[in-house]
Coordinates of C-alpha atoms and ligand atoms in Angstrom, one line a residue:
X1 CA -34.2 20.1 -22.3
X2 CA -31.8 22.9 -22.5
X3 CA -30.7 24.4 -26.2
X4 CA -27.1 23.6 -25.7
X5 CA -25.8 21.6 -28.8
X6 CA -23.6 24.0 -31.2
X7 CA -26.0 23.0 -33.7
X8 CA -28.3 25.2 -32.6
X9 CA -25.8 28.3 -34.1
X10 CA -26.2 27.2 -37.7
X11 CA -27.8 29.7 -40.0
X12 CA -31.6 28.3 -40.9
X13 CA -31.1 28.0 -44.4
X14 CA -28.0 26.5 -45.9
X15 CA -26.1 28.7 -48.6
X16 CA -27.6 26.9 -51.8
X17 CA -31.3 26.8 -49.8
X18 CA -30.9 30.9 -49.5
X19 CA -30.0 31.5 -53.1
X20 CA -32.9 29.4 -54.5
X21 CA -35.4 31.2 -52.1
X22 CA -34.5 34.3 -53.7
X23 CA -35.2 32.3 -57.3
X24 CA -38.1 31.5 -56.3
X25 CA -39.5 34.9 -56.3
X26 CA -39.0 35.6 -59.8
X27 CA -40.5 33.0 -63.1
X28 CA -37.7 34.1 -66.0
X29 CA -34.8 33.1 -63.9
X30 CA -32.2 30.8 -65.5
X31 CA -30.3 29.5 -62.7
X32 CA -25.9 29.2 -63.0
X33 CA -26.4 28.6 -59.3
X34 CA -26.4 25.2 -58.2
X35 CA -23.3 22.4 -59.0
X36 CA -25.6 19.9 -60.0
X37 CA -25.7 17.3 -62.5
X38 CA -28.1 17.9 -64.8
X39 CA -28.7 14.1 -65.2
X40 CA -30.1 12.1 -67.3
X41 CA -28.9 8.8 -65.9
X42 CA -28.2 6.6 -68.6
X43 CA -30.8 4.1 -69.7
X44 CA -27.6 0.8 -70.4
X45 CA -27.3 1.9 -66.6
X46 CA -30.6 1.8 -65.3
X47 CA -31.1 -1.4 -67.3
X48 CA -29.1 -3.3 -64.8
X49 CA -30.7 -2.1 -61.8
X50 CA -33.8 -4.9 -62.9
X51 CA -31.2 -7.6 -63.1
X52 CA -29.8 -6.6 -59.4
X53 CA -33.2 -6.4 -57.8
X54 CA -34.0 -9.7 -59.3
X55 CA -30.3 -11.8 -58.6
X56 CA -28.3 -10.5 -55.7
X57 CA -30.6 -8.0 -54.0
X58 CA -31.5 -9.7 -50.1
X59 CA -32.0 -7.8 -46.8
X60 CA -29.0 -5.5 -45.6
X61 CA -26.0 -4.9 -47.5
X62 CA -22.7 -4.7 -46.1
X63 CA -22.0 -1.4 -44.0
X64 CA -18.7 -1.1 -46.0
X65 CA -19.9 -1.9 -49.6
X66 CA -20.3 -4.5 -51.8
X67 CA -16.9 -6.2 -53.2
X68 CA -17.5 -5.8 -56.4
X69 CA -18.4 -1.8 -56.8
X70 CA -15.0 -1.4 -54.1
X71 CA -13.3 -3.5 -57.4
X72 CA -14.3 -1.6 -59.8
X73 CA -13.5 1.8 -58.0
X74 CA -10.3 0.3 -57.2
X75 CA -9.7 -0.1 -61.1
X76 CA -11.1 3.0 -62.3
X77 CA -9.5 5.2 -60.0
X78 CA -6.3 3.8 -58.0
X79 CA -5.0 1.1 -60.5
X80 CA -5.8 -1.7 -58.9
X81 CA -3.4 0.1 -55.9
X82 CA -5.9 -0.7 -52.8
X83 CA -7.0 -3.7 -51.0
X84 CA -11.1 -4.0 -50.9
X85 CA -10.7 -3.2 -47.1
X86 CA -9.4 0.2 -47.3
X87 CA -12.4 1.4 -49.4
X88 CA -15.8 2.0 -47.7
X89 CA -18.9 2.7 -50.0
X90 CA -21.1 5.3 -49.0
X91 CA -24.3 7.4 -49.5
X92 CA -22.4 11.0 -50.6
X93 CA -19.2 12.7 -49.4
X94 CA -21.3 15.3 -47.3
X95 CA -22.7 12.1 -44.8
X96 CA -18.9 10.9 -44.8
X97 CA -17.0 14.4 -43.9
X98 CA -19.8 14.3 -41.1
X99 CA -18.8 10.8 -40.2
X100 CA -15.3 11.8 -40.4
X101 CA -15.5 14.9 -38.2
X102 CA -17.3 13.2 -35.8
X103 CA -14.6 9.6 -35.8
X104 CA -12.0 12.3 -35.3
X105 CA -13.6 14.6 -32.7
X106 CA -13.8 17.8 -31.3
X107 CA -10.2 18.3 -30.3
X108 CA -8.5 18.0 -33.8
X109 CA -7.2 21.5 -35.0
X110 CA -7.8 21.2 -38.7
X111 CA -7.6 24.4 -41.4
X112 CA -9.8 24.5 -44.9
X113 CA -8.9 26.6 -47.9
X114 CA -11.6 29.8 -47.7
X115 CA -13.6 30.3 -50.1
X116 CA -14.2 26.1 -49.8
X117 CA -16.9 23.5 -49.2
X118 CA -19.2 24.4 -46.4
X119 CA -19.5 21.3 -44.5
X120 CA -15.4 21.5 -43.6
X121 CA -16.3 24.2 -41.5
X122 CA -19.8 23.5 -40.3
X123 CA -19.5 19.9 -39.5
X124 CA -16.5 21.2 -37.2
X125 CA -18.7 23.9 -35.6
X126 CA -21.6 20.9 -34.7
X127 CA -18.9 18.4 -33.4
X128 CA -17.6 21.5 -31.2
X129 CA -14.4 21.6 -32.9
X130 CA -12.6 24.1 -34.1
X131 CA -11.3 24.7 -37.6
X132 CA -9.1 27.5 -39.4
X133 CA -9.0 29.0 -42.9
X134 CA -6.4 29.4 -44.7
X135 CA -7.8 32.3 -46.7
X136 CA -7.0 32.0 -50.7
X137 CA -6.3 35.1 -52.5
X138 CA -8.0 36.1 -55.5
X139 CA -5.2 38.6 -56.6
X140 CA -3.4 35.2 -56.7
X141 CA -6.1 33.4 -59.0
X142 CA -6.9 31.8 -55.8
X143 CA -3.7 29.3 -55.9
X144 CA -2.8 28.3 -52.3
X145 CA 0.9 28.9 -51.2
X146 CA 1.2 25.7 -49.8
X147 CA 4.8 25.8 -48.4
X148 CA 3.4 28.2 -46.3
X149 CA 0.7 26.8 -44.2
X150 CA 1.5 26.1 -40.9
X151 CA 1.0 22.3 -40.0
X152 CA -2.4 21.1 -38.8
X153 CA -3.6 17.6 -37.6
X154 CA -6.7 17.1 -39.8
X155 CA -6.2 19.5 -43.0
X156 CA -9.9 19.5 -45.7
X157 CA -8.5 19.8 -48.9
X158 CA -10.8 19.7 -52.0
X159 CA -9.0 19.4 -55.4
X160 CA -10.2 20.9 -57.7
X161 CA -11.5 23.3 -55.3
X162 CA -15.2 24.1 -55.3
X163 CA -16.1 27.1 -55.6
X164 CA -12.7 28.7 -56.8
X165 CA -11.9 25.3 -59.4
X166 CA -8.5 25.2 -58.9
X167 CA -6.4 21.8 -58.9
X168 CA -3.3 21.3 -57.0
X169 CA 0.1 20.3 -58.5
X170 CA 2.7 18.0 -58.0
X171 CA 4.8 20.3 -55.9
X172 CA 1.9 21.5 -53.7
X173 CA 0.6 18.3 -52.8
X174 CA 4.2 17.3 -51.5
X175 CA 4.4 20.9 -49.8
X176 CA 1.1 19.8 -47.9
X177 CA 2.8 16.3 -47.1
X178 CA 5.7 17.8 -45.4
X179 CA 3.0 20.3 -42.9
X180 CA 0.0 18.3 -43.1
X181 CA -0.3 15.2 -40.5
X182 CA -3.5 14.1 -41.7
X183 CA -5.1 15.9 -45.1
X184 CA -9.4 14.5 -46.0
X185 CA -8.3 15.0 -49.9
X186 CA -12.5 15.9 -51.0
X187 CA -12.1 14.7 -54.8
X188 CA -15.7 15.1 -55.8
X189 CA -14.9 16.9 -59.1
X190 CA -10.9 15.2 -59.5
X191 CA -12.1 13.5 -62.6
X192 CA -13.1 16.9 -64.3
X193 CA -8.9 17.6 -64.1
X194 CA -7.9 18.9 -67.5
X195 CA -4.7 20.3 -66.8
X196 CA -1.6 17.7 -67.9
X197 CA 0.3 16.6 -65.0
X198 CA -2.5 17.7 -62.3
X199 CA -3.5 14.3 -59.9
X200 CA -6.6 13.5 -59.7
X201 CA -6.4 11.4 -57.4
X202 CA -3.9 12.3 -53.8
X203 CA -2.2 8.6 -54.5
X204 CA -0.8 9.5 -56.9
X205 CA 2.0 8.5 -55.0
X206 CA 2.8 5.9 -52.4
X207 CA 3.7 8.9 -49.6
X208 CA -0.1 9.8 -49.8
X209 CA -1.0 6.6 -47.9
X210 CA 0.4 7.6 -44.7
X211 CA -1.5 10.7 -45.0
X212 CA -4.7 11.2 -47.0
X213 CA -7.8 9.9 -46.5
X214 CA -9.9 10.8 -50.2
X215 CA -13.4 10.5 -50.7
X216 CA -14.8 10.3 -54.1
X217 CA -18.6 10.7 -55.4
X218 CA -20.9 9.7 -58.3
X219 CA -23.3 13.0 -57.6
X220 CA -21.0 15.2 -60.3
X221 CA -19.9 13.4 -63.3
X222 CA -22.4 10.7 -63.1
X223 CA -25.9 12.1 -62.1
X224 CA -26.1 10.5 -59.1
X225 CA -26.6 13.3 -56.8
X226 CA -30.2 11.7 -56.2
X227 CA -29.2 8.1 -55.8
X228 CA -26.5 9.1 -53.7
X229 CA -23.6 7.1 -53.8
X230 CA -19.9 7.6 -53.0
X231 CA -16.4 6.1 -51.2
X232 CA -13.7 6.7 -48.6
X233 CA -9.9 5.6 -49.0
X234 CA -8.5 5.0 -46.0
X235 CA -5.0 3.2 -46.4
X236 CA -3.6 0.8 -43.6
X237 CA -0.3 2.8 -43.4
X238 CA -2.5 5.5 -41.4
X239 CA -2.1 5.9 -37.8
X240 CA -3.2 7.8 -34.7
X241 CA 0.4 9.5 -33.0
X242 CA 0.1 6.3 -30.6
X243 CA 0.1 3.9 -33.5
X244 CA -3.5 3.1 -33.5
X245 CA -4.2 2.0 -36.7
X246 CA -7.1 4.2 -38.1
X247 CA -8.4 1.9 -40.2
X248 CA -9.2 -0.5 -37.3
X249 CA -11.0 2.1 -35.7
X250 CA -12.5 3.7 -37.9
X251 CA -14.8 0.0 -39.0
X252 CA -15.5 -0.3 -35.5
X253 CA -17.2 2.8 -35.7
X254 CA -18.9 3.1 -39.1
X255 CA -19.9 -0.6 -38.0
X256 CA -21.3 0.6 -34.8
X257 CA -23.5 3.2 -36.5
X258 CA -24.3 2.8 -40.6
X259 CA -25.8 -0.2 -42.2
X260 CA -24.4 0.7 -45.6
X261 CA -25.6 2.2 -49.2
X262 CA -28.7 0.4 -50.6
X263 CA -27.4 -3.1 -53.3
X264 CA -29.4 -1.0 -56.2
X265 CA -27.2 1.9 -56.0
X266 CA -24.2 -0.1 -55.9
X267 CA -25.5 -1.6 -58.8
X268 CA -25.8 1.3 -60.9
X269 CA -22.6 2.5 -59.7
X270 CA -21.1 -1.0 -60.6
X271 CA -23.0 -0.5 -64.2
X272 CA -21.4 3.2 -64.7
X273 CA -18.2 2.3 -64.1
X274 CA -18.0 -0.8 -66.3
X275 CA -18.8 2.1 -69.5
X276 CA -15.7 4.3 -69.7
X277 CA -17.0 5.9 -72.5
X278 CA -20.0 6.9 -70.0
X279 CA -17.4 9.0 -67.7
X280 CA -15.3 10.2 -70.7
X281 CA -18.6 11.7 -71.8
X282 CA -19.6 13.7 -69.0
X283 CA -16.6 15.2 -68.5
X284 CA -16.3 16.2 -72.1
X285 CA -19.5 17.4 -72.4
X286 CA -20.2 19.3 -69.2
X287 CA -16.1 21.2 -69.9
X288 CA -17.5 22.1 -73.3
X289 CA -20.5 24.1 -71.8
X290 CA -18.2 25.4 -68.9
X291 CA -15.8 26.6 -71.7
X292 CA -18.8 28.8 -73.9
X293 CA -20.0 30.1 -70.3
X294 CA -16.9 30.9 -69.8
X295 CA -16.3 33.0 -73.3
X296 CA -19.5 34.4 -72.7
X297 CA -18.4 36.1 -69.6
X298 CA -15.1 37.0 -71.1
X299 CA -16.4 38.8 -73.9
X300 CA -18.8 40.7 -71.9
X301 CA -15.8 42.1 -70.4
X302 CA -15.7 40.4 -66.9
X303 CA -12.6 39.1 -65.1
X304 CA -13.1 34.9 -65.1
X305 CA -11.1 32.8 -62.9
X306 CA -11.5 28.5 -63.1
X307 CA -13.8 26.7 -65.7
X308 CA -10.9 24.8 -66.7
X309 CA -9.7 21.7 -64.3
X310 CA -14.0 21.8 -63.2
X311 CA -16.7 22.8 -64.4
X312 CA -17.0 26.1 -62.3
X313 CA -16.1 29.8 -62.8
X314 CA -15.5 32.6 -60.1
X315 CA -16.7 35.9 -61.7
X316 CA -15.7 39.2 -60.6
X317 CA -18.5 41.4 -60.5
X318 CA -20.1 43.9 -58.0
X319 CA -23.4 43.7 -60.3
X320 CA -26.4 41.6 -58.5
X321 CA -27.3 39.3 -62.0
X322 CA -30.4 38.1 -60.5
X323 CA -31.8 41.8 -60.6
X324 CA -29.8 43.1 -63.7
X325 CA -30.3 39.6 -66.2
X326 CA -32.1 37.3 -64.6
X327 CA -29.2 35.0 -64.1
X328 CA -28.8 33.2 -60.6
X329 CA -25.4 32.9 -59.5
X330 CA -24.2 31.8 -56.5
X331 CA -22.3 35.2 -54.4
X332 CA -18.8 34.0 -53.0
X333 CA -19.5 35.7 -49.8
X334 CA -22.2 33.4 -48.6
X335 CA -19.1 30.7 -48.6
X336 CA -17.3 33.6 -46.8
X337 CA -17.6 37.1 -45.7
X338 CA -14.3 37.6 -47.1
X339 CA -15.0 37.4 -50.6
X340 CA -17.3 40.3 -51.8
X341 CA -17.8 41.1 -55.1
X342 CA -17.5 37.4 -56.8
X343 CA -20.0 34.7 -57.9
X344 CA -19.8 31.5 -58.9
X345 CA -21.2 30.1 -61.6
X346 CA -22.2 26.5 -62.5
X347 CA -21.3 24.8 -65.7
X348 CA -23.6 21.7 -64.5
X349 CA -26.3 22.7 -67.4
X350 CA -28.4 20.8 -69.8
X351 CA -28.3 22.3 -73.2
X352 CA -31.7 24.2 -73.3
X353 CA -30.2 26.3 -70.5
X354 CA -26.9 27.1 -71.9
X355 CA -29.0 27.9 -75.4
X356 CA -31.0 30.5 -73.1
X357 CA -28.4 31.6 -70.9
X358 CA -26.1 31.8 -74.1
X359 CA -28.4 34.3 -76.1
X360 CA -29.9 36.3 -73.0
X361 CA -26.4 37.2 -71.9
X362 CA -24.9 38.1 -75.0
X363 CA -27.8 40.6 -75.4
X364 CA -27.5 41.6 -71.7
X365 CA -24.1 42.5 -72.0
X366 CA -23.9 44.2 -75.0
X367 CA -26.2 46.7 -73.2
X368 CA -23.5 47.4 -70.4
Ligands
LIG1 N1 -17.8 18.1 -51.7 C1 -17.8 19.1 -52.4 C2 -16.6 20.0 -52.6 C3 -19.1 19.5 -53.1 O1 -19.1 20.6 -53.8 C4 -20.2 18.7 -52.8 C5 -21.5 19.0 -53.4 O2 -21.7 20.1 -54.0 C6 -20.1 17.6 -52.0 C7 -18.9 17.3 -51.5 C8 -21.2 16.7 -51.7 O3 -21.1 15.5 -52.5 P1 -22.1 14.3 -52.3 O4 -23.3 14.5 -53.2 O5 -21.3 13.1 -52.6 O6 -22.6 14.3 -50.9

């Protein structure tokens, strides 16, 4: 067999495998690297995974989801604004941009905001495709100009952007409307929106729906980046330029090849949701440690962009912190060449790391 597949040009490591290799190496490292959860998972919530393994659990569930999580999500998120069909459960956003890149296929042009999400461009490069970014300038806080980005079919937009945090407003989600024919809105992090007026969801209007695909996640507000669990909107008004509906289509295909999300993860996620106090939490509690990151940086004299519609902060900073404090960060130019002299850093902390982080900087800095 020949090596021929474009896969065979991805790097060997993946960005966050690289900067915990170097971690690795070294015992007193606090790591500000990685964007994830810290967990616990909340014991009301694994209470009801007994009950579901008992009651409704049986063989396969349904490839698209169970009824009742695609309800609840349905409340939660969109008002009640969806019908159960246009929502597919699935097992993380990463595994449905894959699905999505490969449903759409190789010759889509689609563009990405740069600094952004790896997989946008990745996935592209394994399906053969190929994808543009629309570089974001830091000198500009790293706000796209929207009205100025030339139209795509397939566009990846994540707001609240990881890794530069910033949410979209009103006006640039309608100048991405009017360009845009199709636009995968990534909301991983949308509940984490602070800012009044931001959306944090792409419906927030009805002329969304005959352009946005979203995919939401429990990974980063409810610790469920190990039980993986997540969903796709994909509105009937959405159709190929022949008037194929992509809906139709696109449950032909997930049909042909995924047998669905286990009924315990479901379960939990039907459990989480049911508990708005448990969301409201997280997203309190994780902005509050973002913020005193955040301050800590500031007061040590660096320039600090994000850490206030999610819970990550761009630091500018030619200084390698792994060598000079022992701090892990993650360098914005393994996202992109482009971006030199930046790091991101993770507010996803449990409190015994913000305590160390919080007293080892502080002393580090006042050294500089
Ligand atoms: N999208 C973005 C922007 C992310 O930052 C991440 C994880 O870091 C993901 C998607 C992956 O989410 P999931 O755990 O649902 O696969």
């Amino acid at each position: 067999m020949v090596l021929q597949s474009p896969a065979f040009n991805l790097k060997k490591e993946n960005i966050f495998q690289e900067v915990m290799r170097r971690a690795g190496q070294r015992e007193d490292v606090i790591s500000l690297a990685v964007g994830d959860h810290p967990g616990p998972i909340d014991r009301v919530v694994l209470d009801e995974l007994i009950e579901e393994a008992l009651s409704s659990h049986k063989g396969y569930p349904p490839e698209e989801g169970t009824v009742l999580l695609k309800e609840w999500i349905n409340q939660v998120f969109y008002q009640g604004q969806f019908s159960t069909e246009e929502i597919f459960i699935s097992d993380g956003i990463k595994t449905d941009l894959f699905r999505l890149q490969t449903f759409f296929g190789p010759k889509v042009r689609s563009a990405y905001f740069a600094p952004g999400y790896p997989t946008y461009k990745e996935g592209c490069q394994i399906i053969g495709g190929e994808v543009t970014p629309i570089y974001l300038d830091p000198a500009a806080d790293f706000i796209p100009k929207c009205k100025e980005i030339p139209s795509f079919d397939l566009f990846y937009l994540c707001s609240p952007n990881n890794p530069t945090a910033v949410a979209l407003d009103v006006t640039q989600y309608k100048e991405l409307f009017a360009s845009q024919q199709l636009i995968i809105h990534d909301a991983c992090y949308s509940p984490y929106i602070q800012t009044p007026g931001k959306p944090k969801t792409i419906f927030f209007t009805q002329q969304a729906r005959a352009r946005a695909i979203e995919l939401g996640s429990f990974s980063k507000w409810a610790a469920f980046s190990g039980i993986r669990l997540s969903w796709a909107v994909i509105p009937k008004e959405l159709t190929f330029s022949d008037g194929t509906s992509i809906l139709r289509k696109y449950k032909s295909f997930l049909n042909a090849t995924y047998n669905g999300v286990s009924w315990l993860s479901q379960r939990l996620g039907v459990a989480f949701l049911k508990r708005p106090e448990l969301l409201d939490f997280e997203i309190k509690n994780t902005m509050r440690k973002t913020a005193k990151i955040r301050q800590i940086f500031e007061e040590g004299g660096f320039e600090v962009f994000g850490g206030v519609d999610c819970p990550y902060l761009v630091v500018r900073s030619d200084l390698d912190f792994l060598e000079n404090f022992g701090i892990l960060t993650l360098p914005l130019d393994a996202f992109d060449t482009h971006y030199q002299g930046f790091s991101r850093v993770s507010g996803f902390v449990g409190e015994k790391v913000l305590e160390n982080i919080t007293s080892r900087l502080q002393n580090c800095f006042k050294k500089l």
